[in-house]
mmCIF file with all atom_site columns, C-alpha atoms in Angstrom:
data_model
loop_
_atom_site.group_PDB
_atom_site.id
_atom_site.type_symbol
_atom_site.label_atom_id
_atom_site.label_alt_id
_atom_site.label_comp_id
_atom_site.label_asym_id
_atom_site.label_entity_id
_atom_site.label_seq_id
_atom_site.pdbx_PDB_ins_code
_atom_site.Cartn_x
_atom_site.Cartn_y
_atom_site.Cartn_z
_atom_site.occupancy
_atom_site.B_iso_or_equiv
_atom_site.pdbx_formal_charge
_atom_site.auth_seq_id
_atom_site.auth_comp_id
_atom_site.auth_asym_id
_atom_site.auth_atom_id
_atom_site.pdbx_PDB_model_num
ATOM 1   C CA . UNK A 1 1   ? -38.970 -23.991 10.276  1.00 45.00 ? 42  UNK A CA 1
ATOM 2   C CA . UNK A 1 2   ? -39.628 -25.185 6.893   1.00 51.00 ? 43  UNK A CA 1
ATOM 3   C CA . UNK A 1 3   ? -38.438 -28.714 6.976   1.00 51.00 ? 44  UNK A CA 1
ATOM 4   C CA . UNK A 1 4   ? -37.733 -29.130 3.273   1.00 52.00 ? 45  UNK A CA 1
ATOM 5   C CA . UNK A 1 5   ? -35.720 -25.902 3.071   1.00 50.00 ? 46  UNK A CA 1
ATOM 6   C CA . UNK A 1 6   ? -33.500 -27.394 6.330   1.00 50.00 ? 47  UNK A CA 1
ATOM 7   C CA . UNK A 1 7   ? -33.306 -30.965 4.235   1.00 52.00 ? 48  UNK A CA 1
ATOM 8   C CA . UNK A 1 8   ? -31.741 -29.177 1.418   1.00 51.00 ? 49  UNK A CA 1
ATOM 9   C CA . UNK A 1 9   ? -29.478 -26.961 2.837   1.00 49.00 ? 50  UNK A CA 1
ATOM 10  C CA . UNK A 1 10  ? -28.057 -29.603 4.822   1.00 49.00 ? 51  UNK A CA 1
ATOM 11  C CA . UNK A 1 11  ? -27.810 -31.677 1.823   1.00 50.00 ? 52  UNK A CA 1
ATOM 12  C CA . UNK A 1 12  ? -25.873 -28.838 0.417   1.00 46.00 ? 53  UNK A CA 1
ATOM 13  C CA . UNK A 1 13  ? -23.379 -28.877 2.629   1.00 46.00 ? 54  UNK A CA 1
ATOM 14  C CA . UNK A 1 14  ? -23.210 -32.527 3.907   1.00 46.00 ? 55  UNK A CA 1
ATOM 15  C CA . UNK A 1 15  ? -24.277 -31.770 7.629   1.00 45.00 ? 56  UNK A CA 1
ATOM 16  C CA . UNK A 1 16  ? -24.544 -32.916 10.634  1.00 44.00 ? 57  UNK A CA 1
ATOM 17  C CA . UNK A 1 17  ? -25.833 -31.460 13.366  1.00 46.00 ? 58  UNK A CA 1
ATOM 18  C CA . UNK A 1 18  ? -29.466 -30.635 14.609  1.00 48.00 ? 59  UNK A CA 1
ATOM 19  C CA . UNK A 1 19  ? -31.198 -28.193 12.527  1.00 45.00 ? 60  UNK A CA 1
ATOM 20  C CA . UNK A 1 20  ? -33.132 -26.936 15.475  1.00 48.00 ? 61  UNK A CA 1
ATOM 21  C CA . UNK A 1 21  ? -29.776 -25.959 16.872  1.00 51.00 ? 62  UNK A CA 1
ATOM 22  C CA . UNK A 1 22  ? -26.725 -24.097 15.854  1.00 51.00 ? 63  UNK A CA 1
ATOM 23  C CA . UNK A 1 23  ? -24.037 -26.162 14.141  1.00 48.00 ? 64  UNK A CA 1
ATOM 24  C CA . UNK A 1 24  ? -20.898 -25.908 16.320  1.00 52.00 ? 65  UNK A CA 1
ATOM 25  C CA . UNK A 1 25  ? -18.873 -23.242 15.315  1.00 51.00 ? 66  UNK A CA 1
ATOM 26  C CA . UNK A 1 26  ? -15.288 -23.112 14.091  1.00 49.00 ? 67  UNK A CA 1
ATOM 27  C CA . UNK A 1 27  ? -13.055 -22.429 18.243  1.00 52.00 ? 68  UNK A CA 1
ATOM 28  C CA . UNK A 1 28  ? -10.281 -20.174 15.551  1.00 60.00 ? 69  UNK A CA 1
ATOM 29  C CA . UNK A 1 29  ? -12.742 -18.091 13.279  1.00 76.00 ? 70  UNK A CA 1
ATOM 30  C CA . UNK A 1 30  ? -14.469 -14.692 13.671  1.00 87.00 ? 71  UNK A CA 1
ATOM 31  C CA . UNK A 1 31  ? -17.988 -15.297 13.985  1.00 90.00 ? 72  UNK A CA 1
ATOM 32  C CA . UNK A 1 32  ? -20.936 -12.770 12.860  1.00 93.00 ? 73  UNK A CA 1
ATOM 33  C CA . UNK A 1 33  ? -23.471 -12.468 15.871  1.00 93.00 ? 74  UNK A CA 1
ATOM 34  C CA . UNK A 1 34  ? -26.055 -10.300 15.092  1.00 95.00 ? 75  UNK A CA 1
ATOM 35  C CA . UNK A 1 35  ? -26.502 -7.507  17.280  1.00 95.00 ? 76  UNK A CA 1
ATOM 36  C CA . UNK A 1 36  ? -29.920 -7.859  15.614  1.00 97.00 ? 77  UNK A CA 1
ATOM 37  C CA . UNK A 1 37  ? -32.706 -9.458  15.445  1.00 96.00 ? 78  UNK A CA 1
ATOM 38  C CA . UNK A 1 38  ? -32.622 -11.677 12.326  1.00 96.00 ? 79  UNK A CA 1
ATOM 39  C CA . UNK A 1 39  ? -35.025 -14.390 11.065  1.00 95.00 ? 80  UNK A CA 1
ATOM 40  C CA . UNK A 1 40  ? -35.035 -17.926 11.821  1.00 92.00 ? 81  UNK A CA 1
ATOM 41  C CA . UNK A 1 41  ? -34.701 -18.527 8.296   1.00 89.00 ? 82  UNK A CA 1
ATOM 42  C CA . UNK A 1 42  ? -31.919 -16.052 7.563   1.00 91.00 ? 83  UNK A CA 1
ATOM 43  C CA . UNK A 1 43  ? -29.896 -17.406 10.457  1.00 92.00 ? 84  UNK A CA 1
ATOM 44  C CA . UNK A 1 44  ? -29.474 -20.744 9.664   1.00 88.00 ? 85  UNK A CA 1
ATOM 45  C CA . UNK A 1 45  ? -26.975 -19.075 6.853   1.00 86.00 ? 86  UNK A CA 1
ATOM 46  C CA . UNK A 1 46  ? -25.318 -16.944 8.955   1.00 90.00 ? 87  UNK A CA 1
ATOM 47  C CA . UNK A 1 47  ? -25.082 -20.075 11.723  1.00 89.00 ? 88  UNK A CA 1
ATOM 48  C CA . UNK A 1 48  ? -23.450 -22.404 8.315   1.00 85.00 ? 89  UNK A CA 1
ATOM 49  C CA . UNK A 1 49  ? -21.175 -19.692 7.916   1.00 86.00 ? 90  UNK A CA 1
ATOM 50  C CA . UNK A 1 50  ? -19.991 -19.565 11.045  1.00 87.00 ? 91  UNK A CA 1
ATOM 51  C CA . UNK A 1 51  ? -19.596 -23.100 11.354  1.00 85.00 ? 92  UNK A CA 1
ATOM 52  C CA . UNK A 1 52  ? -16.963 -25.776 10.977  1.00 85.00 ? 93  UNK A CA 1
ATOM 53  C CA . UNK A 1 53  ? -15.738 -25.585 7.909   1.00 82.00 ? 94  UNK A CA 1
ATOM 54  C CA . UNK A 1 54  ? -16.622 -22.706 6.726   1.00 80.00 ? 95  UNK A CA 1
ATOM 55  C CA . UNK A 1 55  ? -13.730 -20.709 7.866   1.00 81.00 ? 96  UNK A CA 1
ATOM 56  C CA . UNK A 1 56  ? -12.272 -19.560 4.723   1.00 85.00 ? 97  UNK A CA 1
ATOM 57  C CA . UNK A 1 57  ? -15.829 -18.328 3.182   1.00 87.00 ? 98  UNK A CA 1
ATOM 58  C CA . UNK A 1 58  ? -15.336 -15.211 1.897   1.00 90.00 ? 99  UNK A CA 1
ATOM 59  C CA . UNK A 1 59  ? -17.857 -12.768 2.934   1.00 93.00 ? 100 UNK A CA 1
ATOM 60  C CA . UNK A 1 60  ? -18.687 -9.753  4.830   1.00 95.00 ? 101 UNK A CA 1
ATOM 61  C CA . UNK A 1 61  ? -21.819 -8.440  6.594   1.00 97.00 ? 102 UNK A CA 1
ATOM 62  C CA . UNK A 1 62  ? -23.127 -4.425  5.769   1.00 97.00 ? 103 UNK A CA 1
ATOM 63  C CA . UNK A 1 63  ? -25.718 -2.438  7.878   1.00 98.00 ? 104 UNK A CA 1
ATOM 64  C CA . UNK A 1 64  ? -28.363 -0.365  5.998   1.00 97.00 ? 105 UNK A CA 1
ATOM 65  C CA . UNK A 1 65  ? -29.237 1.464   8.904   1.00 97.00 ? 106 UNK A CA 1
ATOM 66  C CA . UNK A 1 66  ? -26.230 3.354   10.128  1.00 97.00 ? 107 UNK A CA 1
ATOM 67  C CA . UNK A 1 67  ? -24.731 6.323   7.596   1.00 96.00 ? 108 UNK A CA 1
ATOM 68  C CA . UNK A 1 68  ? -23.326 4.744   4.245   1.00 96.00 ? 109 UNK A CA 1
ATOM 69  C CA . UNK A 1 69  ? -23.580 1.162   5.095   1.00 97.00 ? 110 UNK A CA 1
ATOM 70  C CA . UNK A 1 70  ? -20.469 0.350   6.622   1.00 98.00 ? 111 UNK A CA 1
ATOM 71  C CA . UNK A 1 71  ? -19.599 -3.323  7.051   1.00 98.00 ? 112 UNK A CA 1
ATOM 72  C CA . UNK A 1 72  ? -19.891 -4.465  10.383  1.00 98.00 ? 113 UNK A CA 1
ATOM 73  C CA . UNK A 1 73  ? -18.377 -7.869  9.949   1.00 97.00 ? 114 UNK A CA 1
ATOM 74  C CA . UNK A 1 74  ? -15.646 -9.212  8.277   1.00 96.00 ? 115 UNK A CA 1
ATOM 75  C CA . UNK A 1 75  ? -14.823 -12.773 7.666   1.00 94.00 ? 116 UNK A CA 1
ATOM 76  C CA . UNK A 1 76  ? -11.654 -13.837 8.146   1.00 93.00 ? 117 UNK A CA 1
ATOM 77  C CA . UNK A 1 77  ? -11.819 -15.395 4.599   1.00 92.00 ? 118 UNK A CA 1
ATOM 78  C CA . UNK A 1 78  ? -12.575 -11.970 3.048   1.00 94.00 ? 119 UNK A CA 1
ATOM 79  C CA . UNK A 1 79  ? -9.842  -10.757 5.305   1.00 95.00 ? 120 UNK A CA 1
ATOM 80  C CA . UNK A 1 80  ? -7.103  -13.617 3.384   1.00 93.00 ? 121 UNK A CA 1
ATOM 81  C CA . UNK A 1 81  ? -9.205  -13.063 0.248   1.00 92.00 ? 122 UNK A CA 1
ATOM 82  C CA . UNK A 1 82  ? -8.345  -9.177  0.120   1.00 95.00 ? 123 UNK A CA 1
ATOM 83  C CA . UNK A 1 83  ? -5.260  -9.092  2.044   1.00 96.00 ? 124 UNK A CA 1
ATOM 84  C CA . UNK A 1 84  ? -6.616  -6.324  4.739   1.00 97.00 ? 125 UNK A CA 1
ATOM 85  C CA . UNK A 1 85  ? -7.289  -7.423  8.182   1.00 96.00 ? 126 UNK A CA 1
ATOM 86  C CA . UNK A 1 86  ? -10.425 -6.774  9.356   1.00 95.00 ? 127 UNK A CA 1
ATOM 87  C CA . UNK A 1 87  ? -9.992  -3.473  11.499  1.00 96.00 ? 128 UNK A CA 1
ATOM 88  C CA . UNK A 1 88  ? -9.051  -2.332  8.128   1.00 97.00 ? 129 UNK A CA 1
ATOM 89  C CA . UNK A 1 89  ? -12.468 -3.129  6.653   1.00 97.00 ? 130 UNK A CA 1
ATOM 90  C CA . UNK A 1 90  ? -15.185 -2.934  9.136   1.00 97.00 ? 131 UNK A CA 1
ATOM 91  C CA . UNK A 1 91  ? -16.606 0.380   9.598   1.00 97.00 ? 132 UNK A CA 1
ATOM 92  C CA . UNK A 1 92  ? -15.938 1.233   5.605   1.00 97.00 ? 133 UNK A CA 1
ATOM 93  C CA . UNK A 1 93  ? -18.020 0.902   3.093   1.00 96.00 ? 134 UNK A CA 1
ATOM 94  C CA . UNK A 1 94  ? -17.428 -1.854  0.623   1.00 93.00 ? 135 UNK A CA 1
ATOM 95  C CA . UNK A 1 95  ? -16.606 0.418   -2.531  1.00 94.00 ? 136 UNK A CA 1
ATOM 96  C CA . UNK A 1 96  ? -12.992 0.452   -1.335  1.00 95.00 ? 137 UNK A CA 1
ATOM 97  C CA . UNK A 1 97  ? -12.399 -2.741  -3.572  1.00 96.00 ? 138 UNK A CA 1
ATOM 98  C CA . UNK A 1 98  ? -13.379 -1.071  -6.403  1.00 95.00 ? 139 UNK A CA 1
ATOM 99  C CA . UNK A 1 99  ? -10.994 0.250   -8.423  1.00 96.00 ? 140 UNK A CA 1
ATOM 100 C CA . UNK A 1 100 ? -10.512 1.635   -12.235 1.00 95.00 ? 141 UNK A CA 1
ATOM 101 C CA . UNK A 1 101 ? -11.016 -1.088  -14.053 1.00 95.00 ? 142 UNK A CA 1
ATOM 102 C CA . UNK A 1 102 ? -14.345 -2.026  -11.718 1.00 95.00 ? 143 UNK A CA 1
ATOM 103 C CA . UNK A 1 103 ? -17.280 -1.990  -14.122 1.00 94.00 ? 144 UNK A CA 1
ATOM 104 C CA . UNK A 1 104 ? -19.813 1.074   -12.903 1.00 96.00 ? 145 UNK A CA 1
ATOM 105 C CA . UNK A 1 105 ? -22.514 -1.044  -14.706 1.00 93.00 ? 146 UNK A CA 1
ATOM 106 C CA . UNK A 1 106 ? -21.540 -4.038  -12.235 1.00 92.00 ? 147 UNK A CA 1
ATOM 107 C CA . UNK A 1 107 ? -21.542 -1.636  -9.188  1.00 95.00 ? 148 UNK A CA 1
ATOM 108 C CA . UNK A 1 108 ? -24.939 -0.614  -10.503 1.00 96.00 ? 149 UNK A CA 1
ATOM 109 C CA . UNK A 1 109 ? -26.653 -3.902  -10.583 1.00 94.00 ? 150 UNK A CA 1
ATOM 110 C CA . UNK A 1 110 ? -24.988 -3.926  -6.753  1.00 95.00 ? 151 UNK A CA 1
ATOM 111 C CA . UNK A 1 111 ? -26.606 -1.071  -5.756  1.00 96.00 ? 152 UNK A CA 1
ATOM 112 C CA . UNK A 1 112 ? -30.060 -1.642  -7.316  1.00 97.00 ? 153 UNK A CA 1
ATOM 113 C CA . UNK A 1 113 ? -30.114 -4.976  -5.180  1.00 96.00 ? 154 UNK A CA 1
ATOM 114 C CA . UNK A 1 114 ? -29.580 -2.486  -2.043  1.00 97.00 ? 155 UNK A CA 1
ATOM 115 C CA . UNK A 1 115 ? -32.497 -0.370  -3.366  1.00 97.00 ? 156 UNK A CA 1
ATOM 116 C CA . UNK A 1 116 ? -34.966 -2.993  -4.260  1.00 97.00 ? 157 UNK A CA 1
ATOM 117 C CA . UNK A 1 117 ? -33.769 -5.276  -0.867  1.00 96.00 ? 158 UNK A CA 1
ATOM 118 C CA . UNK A 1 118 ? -33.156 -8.095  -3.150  1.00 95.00 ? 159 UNK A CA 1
ATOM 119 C CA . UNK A 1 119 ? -30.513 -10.721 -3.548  1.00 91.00 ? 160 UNK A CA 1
ATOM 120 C CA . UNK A 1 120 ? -28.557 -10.143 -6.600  1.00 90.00 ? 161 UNK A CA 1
ATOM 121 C CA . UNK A 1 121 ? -25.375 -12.201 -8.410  1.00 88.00 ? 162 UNK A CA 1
ATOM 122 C CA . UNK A 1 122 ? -22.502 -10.006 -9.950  1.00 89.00 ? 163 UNK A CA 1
ATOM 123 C CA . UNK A 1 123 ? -19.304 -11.068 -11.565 1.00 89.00 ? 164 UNK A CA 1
ATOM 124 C CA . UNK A 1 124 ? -17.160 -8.079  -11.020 1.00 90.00 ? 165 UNK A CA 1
ATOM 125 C CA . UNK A 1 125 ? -13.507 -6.952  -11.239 1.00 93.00 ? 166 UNK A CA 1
ATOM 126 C CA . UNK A 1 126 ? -12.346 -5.346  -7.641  1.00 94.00 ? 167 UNK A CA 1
ATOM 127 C CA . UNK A 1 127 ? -8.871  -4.861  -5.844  1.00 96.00 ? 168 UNK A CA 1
ATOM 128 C CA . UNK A 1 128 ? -6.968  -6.405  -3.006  1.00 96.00 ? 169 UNK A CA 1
ATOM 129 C CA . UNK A 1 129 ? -5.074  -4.501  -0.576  1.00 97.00 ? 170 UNK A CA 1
ATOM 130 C CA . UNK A 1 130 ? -1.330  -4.705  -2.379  1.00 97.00 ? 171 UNK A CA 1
ATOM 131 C CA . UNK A 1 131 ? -3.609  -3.150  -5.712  1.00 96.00 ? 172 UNK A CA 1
ATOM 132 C CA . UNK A 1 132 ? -3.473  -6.429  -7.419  1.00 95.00 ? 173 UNK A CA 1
ATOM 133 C CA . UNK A 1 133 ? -7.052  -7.309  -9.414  1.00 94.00 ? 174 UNK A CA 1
ATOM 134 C CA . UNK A 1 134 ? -9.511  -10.258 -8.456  1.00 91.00 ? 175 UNK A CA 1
ATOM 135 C CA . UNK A 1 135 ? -12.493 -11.769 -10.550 1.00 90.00 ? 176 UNK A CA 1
ATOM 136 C CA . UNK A 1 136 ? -14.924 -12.601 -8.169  1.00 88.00 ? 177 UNK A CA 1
ATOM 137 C CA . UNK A 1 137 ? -19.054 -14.114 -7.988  1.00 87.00 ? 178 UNK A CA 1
ATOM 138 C CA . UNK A 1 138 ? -20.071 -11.188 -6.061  1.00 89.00 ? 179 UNK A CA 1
ATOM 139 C CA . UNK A 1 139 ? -23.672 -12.553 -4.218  1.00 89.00 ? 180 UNK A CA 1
ATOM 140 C CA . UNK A 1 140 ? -25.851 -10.083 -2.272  1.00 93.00 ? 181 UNK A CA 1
ATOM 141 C CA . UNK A 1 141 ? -28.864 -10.463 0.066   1.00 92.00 ? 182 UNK A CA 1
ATOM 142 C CA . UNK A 1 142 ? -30.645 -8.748  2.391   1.00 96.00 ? 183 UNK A CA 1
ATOM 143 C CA . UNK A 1 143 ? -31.130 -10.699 6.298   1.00 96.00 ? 184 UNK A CA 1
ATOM 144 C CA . UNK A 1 144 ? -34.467 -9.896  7.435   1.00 96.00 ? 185 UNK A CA 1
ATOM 145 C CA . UNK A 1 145 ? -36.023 -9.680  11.002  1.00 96.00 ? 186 UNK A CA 1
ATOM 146 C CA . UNK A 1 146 ? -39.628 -11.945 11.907  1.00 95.00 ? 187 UNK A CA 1
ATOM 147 C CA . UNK A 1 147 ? -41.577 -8.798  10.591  1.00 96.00 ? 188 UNK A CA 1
ATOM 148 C CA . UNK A 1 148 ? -39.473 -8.725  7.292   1.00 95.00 ? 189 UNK A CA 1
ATOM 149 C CA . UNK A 1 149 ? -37.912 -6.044  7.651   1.00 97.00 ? 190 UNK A CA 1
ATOM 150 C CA . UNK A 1 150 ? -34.343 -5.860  6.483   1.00 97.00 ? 191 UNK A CA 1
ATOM 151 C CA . UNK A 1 151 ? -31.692 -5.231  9.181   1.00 98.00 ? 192 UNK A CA 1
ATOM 152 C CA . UNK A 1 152 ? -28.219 -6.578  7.238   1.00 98.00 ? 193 UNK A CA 1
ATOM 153 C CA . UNK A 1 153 ? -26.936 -6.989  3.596   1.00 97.00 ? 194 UNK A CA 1
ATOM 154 C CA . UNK A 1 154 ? -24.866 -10.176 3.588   1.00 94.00 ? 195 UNK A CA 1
ATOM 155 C CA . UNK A 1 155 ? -22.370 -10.407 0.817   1.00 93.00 ? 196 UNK A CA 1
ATOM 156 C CA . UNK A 1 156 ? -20.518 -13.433 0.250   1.00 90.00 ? 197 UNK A CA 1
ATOM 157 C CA . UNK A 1 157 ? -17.454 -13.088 -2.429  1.00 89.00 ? 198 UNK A CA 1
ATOM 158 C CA . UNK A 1 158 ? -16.363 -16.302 -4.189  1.00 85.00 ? 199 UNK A CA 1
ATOM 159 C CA . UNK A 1 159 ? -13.244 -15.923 -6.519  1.00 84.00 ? 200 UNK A CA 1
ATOM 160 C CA . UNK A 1 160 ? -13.573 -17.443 -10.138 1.00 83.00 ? 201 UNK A CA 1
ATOM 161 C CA . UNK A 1 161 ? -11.189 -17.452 -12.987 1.00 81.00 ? 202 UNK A CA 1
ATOM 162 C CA . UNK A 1 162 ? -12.697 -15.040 -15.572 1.00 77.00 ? 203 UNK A CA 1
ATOM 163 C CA . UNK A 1 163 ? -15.235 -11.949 -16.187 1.00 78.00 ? 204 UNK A CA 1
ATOM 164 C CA . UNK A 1 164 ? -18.599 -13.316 -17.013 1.00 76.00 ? 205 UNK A CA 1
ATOM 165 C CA . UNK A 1 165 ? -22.035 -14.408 -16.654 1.00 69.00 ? 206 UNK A CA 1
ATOM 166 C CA . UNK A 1 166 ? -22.805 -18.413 -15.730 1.00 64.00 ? 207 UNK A CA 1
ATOM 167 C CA . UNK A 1 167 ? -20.354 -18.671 -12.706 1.00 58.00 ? 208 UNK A CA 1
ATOM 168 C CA . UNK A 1 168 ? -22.791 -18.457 -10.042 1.00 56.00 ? 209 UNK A CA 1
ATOM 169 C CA . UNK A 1 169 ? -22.626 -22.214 -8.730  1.00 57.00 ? 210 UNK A CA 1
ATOM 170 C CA . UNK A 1 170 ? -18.803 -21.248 -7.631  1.00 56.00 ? 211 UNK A CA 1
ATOM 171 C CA . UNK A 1 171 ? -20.745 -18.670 -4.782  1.00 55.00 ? 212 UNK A CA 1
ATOM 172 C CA . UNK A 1 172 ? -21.739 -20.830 -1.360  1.00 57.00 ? 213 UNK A CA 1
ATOM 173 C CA . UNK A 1 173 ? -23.742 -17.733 -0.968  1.00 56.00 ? 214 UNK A CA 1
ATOM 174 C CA . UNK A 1 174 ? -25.810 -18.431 -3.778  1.00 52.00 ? 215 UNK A CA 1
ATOM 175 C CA . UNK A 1 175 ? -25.678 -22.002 -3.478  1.00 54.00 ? 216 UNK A CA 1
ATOM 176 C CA . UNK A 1 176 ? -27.164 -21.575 -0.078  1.00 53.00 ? 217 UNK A CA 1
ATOM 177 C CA . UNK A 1 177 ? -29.605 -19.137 -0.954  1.00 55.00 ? 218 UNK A CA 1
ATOM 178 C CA . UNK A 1 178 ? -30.905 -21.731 -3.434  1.00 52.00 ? 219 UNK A CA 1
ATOM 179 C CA . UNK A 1 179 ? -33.196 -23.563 -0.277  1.00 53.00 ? 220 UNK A CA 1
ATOM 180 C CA . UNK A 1 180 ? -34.517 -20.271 0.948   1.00 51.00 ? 221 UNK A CA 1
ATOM 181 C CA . UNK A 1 181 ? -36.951 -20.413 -1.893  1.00 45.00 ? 222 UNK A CA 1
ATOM 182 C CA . UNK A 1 182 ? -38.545 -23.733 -0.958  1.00 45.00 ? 223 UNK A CA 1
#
């Protein structure tokens, strides 16, 4: 593994543990475990997520190979963040936060990530479960396998206090994605 990319992510997030090993996870928190394969590289963000301290990240974990995408993991910070639990959410697809006021040019730039298999930041307007509105740094990327091939869309949702560009910083998952391009 690249050892600057480790050096900065752990700088990132102040940590200790080996980087040659998983960081211990959170005992009370949902976990994503990849059913699978996924890089070396793309798992040391899936293994900070699931670690200690990282409980309340809000994000949620898609599959681009079964029929419209459906989330197949839910974290139980997107589960506070929204207000559904997540039997609720996993097996939908994520457009059921959108809602009327949800920009279709937003949802656009979401979907052209998905095409193109590139990570993508969007500020967007969606909807918690009680129909009440969130702003939120909306970050997408695609986990790949060791041949590159992508087998999961990770999207981590960070919530921020207006509608607008420049608020990417606020988004771990952006922040962490940051040392993958060392």
């Amino acid at each position: 593994m690249d050892s600057v990319f480790v050096s900065r992510i752990r700088a990132m997030l102040g940590i200790v543990f080996d980087p040659l090993e998983s960081p211990p996870k959170s005992p009370t928190a949902r976990h994503f475990d990849p059913e699978k394969e996924v890089s070396e590289k793309d798992m040391v963000v899936v293994d900070m997520l699931n670690s200690q301290g990282h409980e309340h990240v809000c994000y949620c974990v898609c599959d681009p190979d079964k029929a419209d995408m459906p989330i197949v993991f839910a974290s139980d910070g997107f589960c506070d963040f929204t207000g559904y639990d997540h039997t609720e959410i996993e097996g939908r697809n994520c457009r059921f936060l959108q809602g009327q006021d949800t920009s279709p040019d937003d949802v656009q730039r979401i979907r052209d990530a998905i095409k193109q298999e590139v990570e993508s930041s969007v500020n967007l307007l969606n909807y918690r479960k009680d129909g009440s509105t969130f702003v939120n740094e909306f970050f997408i990327a695609p986990l790949h396998d060791n041949q590159k091939q992508t087998t999961y869309f990770i999207g981590v949702q960070c919530a921020v206090p207006f509608l607008g560009p420049g608020q990417m910083p606020a988004n771990q998952g952006w922040v962490y994605s940051q040392g993958k391009h060392v």
